């Protein structure tokens, strides 16, 4: 699912991995075309890299993320701010609650691990997708159908049962 989001962004902009690798150099990301393609294909993209990709491709930023995205902090700090913005829509949901919801969707992480990933801004894109599914967020509707996220979440939950 993470790979699909990146591929949708690239397809909409008519870019390939070579062009993306070149564009990412503007934000100090040094990846070859091949390593970038492998990272995306394997779903080894962090939320911070998705933000960088959105930035260098001049893609539409989800409304809820605009404040976080416009910060002059590191990309990891922006990733933390994006997740905090998503959580802010649900003031009664703690990080522990979110972690429990994500585990029900098939994630294999503890509250402590999730809190660490949030604090350090190194949450993976697949984990982030589980978190927005658990929160019922439509922030990425421009790039992926929410129903597809639900289907993947159900599939992962079934596999764990």
PDB file of C-alpha atoms in Angstrom:
ATOM      1  CA  UNK A   1       0.000   0.000   0.000  1.00  0.00           C
ATOM      2  CA  UNK A   2       2.891   2.373   0.796  1.00  0.00           C
ATOM      3  CA  UNK A   3       4.432   1.650  -2.595  1.00  0.00           C
ATOM      4  CA  UNK A   4       1.132   2.386  -4.303  1.00  0.00           C
ATOM      5  CA  UNK A   5       0.955   5.858  -2.772  1.00  0.00           C
ATOM      6  CA  UNK A   6       4.438   6.752  -3.991  1.00  0.00           C
ATOM      7  CA  UNK A   7       3.708   5.338  -7.443  1.00  0.00           C
ATOM      8  CA  UNK A   8       0.476   7.376  -7.644  1.00  0.00           C
ATOM      9  CA  UNK A   9       2.396  10.550  -6.810  1.00  0.00           C
ATOM     10  CA  UNK A  10       5.010   9.764  -9.464  1.00  0.00           C
ATOM     11  CA  UNK A  11       2.428   8.826 -12.084  1.00  0.00           C
ATOM     12  CA  UNK A  12       0.475  12.032 -11.536  1.00  0.00           C
ATOM     13  CA  UNK A  13       3.627  14.065 -12.000  1.00  0.00           C
ATOM     14  CA  UNK A  14       4.906  11.997 -14.920  1.00  0.00           C
ATOM     15  CA  UNK A  15       8.075  11.173 -13.020  1.00  0.00           C
ATOM     16  CA  UNK A  16      10.150   8.054 -12.729  1.00  0.00           C
ATOM     17  CA  UNK A  17      12.519   6.979  -9.982  1.00  0.00           C
ATOM     18  CA  UNK A  18      15.503   8.606 -11.719  1.00  0.00           C
ATOM     19  CA  UNK A  19      13.777  12.001 -11.728  1.00  0.00           C
ATOM     20  CA  UNK A  20      12.622  11.514  -8.158  1.00  0.00           C
ATOM     21  CA  UNK A  21      16.138  10.613  -6.996  1.00  0.00           C
ATOM     22  CA  UNK A  22      17.436  13.790  -8.635  1.00  0.00           C
ATOM     23  CA  UNK A  23      14.639  15.911  -7.138  1.00  0.00           C
ATOM     24  CA  UNK A  24      15.235  14.488  -3.653  1.00  0.00           C
ATOM     25  CA  UNK A  25      18.798  15.809  -3.738  1.00  0.00           C
ATOM     26  CA  UNK A  26      17.236  19.259  -3.202  1.00  0.00           C
ATOM     27  CA  UNK A  27      16.260  18.131   0.310  1.00  0.00           C
ATOM     28  CA  UNK A  28      19.590  16.395   0.948  1.00  0.00           C
ATOM     29  CA  UNK A  29      18.363  12.867   0.258  1.00  0.00           C
ATOM     30  CA  UNK A  30      20.998  10.908  -1.589  1.00  0.00           C
ATOM     31  CA  UNK A  31      19.461   7.838  -3.212  1.00  0.00           C
ATOM     32  CA  UNK A  32      20.204   6.180  -6.509  1.00  0.00           C
ATOM     33  CA  UNK A  33      17.359   5.373  -8.866  1.00  0.00           C
ATOM     34  CA  UNK A  34      17.778   1.670  -8.099  1.00  0.00           C
ATOM     35  CA  UNK A  35      17.955   2.008  -4.305  1.00  0.00           C
ATOM     36  CA  UNK A  36      14.949   4.321  -4.308  1.00  0.00           C
ATOM     37  CA  UNK A  37      12.916   1.938  -6.469  1.00  0.00           C
ATOM     38  CA  UNK A  38      13.833  -0.984  -4.181  1.00  0.00           C
ATOM     39  CA  UNK A  39      12.980   1.009  -1.057  1.00  0.00           C
ATOM     40  CA  UNK A  40       9.562   1.928  -2.456  1.00  0.00           C
ATOM     41  CA  UNK A  41       8.812  -1.552  -3.812  1.00  0.00           C
ATOM     42  CA  UNK A  42       9.658  -3.154  -0.469  1.00  0.00           C
ATOM     43  CA  UNK A  43       7.566  -0.642   1.468  1.00  0.00           C
ATOM     44  CA  UNK A  44      10.621   0.655   3.306  1.00  0.00           C
ATOM     45  CA  UNK A  45       9.627   4.289   3.083  1.00  0.00           C
ATOM     46  CA  UNK A  46       9.339   6.446   6.178  1.00  0.00           C
ATOM     47  CA  UNK A  47       6.632   9.051   6.614  1.00  0.00           C
ATOM     48  CA  UNK A  48       9.381  11.684   6.515  1.00  0.00           C
ATOM     49  CA  UNK A  49      10.363  10.492   3.031  1.00  0.00           C
ATOM     50  CA  UNK A  50       6.744  10.652   1.871  1.00  0.00           C
ATOM     51  CA  UNK A  51       6.698  14.278   3.019  1.00  0.00           C
ATOM     52  CA  UNK A  52       9.917  14.910   1.093  1.00  0.00           C
ATOM     53  CA  UNK A  53       8.438  13.271  -2.004  1.00  0.00           C
ATOM     54  CA  UNK A  54       5.283  15.381  -1.731  1.00  0.00           C
ATOM     55  CA  UNK A  55       7.478  18.470  -1.402  1.00  0.00           C
ATOM     56  CA  UNK A  56       9.878  17.854  -4.295  1.00  0.00           C
ATOM     57  CA  UNK A  57       7.079  16.775  -6.644  1.00  0.00           C
ATOM     58  CA  UNK A  58       4.977  19.829  -5.728  1.00  0.00           C
ATOM     59  CA  UNK A  59       2.065  17.536  -4.907  1.00  0.00           C
ATOM     60  CA  UNK A  60      -1.089  18.488  -3.036  1.00  0.00           C
ATOM     61  CA  UNK A  61      -0.591  18.352   0.723  1.00  0.00           C
ATOM     62  CA  UNK A  62      -3.494  17.103   2.850  1.00  0.00           C
ATOM     63  CA  UNK A  63      -5.197  20.073   4.522  1.00  0.00           C
ATOM     64  CA  UNK A  64      -4.696  18.721   8.041  1.00  0.00           C
ATOM     65  CA  UNK A  65      -0.940  18.518   7.451  1.00  0.00           C
ATOM     66  CA  UNK A  66      -0.345  22.043   6.139  1.00  0.00           C
ATOM     67  CA  UNK A  67       0.906  23.523   9.424  1.00  0.00           C
ATOM     68  CA  UNK A  68       3.204  20.577  10.064  1.00  0.00           C
ATOM     69  CA  UNK A  69       4.415  20.573   6.490  1.00  0.00           C
ATOM     70  CA  UNK A  70       5.258  24.278   6.433  1.00  0.00           C
ATOM     71  CA  UNK A  71       7.551  24.080   9.458  1.00  0.00           C
ATOM     72  CA  UNK A  72      11.230  24.737   8.951  1.00  0.00           C
ATOM     73  CA  UNK A  73      12.186  21.813  11.195  1.00  0.00           C
ATOM     74  CA  UNK A  74      13.739  18.560  10.077  1.00  0.00           C
ATOM     75  CA  UNK A  75      11.640  16.179   8.008  1.00  0.00           C
ATOM     76  CA  UNK A  76      11.490  13.858  11.018  1.00  0.00           C
ATOM     77  CA  UNK A  77      10.064  16.690  13.141  1.00  0.00           C
ATOM     78  CA  UNK A  78       7.535  17.385  10.407  1.00  0.00           C
ATOM     79  CA  UNK A  79       6.572  13.700  10.361  1.00  0.00           C
ATOM     80  CA  UNK A  80       6.003  13.856  14.114  1.00  0.00           C
ATOM     81  CA  UNK A  81       3.892  16.989  13.640  1.00  0.00           C
ATOM     82  CA  UNK A  82       1.820  15.274  10.925  1.00  0.00           C
ATOM     83  CA  UNK A  83       1.031  12.354  13.215  1.00  0.00           C
ATOM     84  CA  UNK A  84       0.261  14.738  16.062  1.00  0.00           C
ATOM     85  CA  UNK A  85      -2.113  16.609  13.729  1.00  0.00           C
ATOM     86  CA  UNK A  86      -3.849  13.330  12.920  1.00  0.00           C
ATOM     87  CA  UNK A  87      -4.122  12.496  16.630  1.00  0.00           C
ATOM     88  CA  UNK A  88      -5.409  15.997  17.430  1.00  0.00           C
ATOM     89  CA  UNK A  89      -8.654  15.150  15.633  1.00  0.00           C
ATOM     90  CA  UNK A  90      -9.226  12.545  18.359  1.00  0.00           C
ATOM     91  CA  UNK A  91      -8.307  14.152  21.702  1.00  0.00           C
ATOM     92  CA  UNK A  92      -9.504  11.130  23.670  1.00  0.00           C
ATOM     93  CA  UNK A  93      -7.216   8.728  21.782  1.00  0.00           C
ATOM     94  CA  UNK A  94      -3.853   8.279  23.479  1.00  0.00           C
ATOM     95  CA  UNK A  95      -0.766   6.827  21.848  1.00  0.00           C
ATOM     96  CA  UNK A  96      -1.503   3.642  23.812  1.00  0.00           C
ATOM     97  CA  UNK A  97      -5.050   3.531  22.400  1.00  0.00           C
ATOM     98  CA  UNK A  98      -3.698   4.100  18.908  1.00  0.00           C
ATOM     99  CA  UNK A  99      -1.125   1.326  19.332  1.00  0.00           C
ATOM    100  CA  UNK A 100      -3.858  -1.063  20.494  1.00  0.00           C
ATOM    101  CA  UNK A 101      -6.005  -0.187  17.483  1.00  0.00           C
ATOM    102  CA  UNK A 102      -3.032  -0.709  15.190  1.00  0.00           C
ATOM    103  CA  UNK A 103      -2.309  -4.116  16.738  1.00  0.00           C
ATOM    104  CA  UNK A 104      -5.925  -5.080  16.036  1.00  0.00           C
ATOM    105  CA  UNK A 105      -5.242  -4.133  12.417  1.00  0.00           C
ATOM    106  CA  UNK A 106      -2.199  -6.388  12.260  1.00  0.00           C
ATOM    107  CA  UNK A 107       0.656  -4.216  13.487  1.00  0.00           C
ATOM    108  CA  UNK A 108       3.257  -5.850  15.649  1.00  0.00           C
ATOM    109  CA  UNK A 109       4.390  -2.993  17.833  1.00  0.00           C
ATOM    110  CA  UNK A 110       4.020  -1.930  21.409  1.00  0.00           C
ATOM    111  CA  UNK A 111       2.836   1.402  22.741  1.00  0.00           C
ATOM    112  CA  UNK A 112       6.435   2.128  23.730  1.00  0.00           C
ATOM    113  CA  UNK A 113       7.697   1.413  20.208  1.00  0.00           C
ATOM    114  CA  UNK A 114       4.970   3.513  18.607  1.00  0.00           C
ATOM    115  CA  UNK A 115       5.604   6.389  21.016  1.00  0.00           C
ATOM    116  CA  UNK A 116       9.300   6.212  20.169  1.00  0.00           C
ATOM    117  CA  UNK A 117       8.591   6.227  16.427  1.00  0.00           C
ATOM    118  CA  UNK A 118       6.290   9.228  16.855  1.00  0.00           C
ATOM    119  CA  UNK A 119       8.709  11.165  19.084  1.00  0.00           C
ATOM    120  CA  UNK A 120      11.665  10.538  16.791  1.00  0.00           C
ATOM    121  CA  UNK A 121       9.692  11.073  13.595  1.00  0.00           C
ATOM    122  CA  UNK A 122      10.855   7.778  12.143  1.00  0.00           C
ATOM    123  CA  UNK A 123       7.504   6.065  11.734  1.00  0.00           C
ATOM    124  CA  UNK A 124       7.386   3.953   8.618  1.00  0.00           C
ATOM    125  CA  UNK A 125       4.834   4.722   5.947  1.00  0.00           C
ATOM    126  CA  UNK A 126       3.130   1.316   6.429  1.00  0.00           C
ATOM    127  CA  UNK A 127       2.814   2.046  10.183  1.00  0.00           C
ATOM    128  CA  UNK A 128       1.488   5.510   9.407  1.00  0.00           C
ATOM    129  CA  UNK A 129      -1.090   4.038   7.042  1.00  0.00           C
ATOM    130  CA  UNK A 130      -2.230   1.709   9.835  1.00  0.00           C
ATOM    131  CA  UNK A 131      -2.454   4.680  12.175  1.00  0.00           C
ATOM    132  CA  UNK A 132      -4.617   6.755   9.835  1.00  0.00           C
ATOM    133  CA  UNK A 133      -6.814   3.726   9.247  1.00  0.00           C
ATOM    134  CA  UNK A 134      -7.140   3.248  13.012  1.00  0.00           C
ATOM    135  CA  UNK A 135      -8.031   6.935  13.355  1.00  0.00           C
ATOM    136  CA  UNK A 136     -10.455   6.941  10.441  1.00  0.00           C
ATOM    137  CA  UNK A 137      -8.500   9.682   8.685  1.00  0.00           C
ATOM    138  CA  UNK A 138      -9.151  10.636   5.097  1.00  0.00           C
ATOM    139  CA  UNK A 139      -5.954  12.657   4.745  1.00  0.00           C
ATOM    140  CA  UNK A 140      -4.516  10.505   1.969  1.00  0.00           C
ATOM    141  CA  UNK A 141      -7.728  10.152  -0.034  1.00  0.00           C
ATOM    142  CA  UNK A 142      -6.059  12.050  -2.885  1.00  0.00           C
ATOM    143  CA  UNK A 143      -3.555   9.232  -3.240  1.00  0.00           C
ATOM    144  CA  UNK A 144      -5.349   6.067  -2.151  1.00  0.00           C
ATOM    145  CA  UNK A 145      -8.938   4.960  -1.714  1.00  0.00           C
ATOM    146  CA  UNK A 146      -9.844   4.636   1.944  1.00  0.00           C
ATOM    147  CA  UNK A 147     -11.745   1.433   1.095  1.00  0.00           C
ATOM    148  CA  UNK A 148      -8.458  -0.063  -0.106  1.00  0.00           C
ATOM    149  CA  UNK A 149      -6.843   0.806   3.221  1.00  0.00           C
ATOM    150  CA  UNK A 150      -9.742  -0.881   5.008  1.00  0.00           C
ATOM    151  CA  UNK A 151      -9.397  -3.993   2.846  1.00  0.00           C
ATOM    152  CA  UNK A 152      -5.677  -4.238   3.572  1.00  0.00           C
ATOM    153  CA  UNK A 153      -6.330  -3.650   7.278  1.00  0.00           C
ATOM    154  CA  UNK A 154      -8.944  -6.404   7.374  1.00  0.00           C
ATOM    155  CA  UNK A 155      -6.651  -8.752   5.495  1.00  0.00           C
ATOM    156  CA  UNK A 156      -3.782  -8.128   7.919  1.00  0.00           C
ATOM    157  CA  UNK A 157      -6.078  -8.564  10.935  1.00  0.00           C
ATOM    158  CA  UNK A 158      -7.398 -11.853   9.519  1.00  0.00           C
ATOM    159  CA  UNK A 159      -3.875 -13.143   8.922  1.00  0.00           C
ATOM    160  CA  UNK A 160      -2.972 -12.460  12.558  1.00  0.00           C
ATOM    161  CA  UNK A 161      -6.029 -14.328  13.893  1.00  0.00           C
TER     162      UNK A 161
END
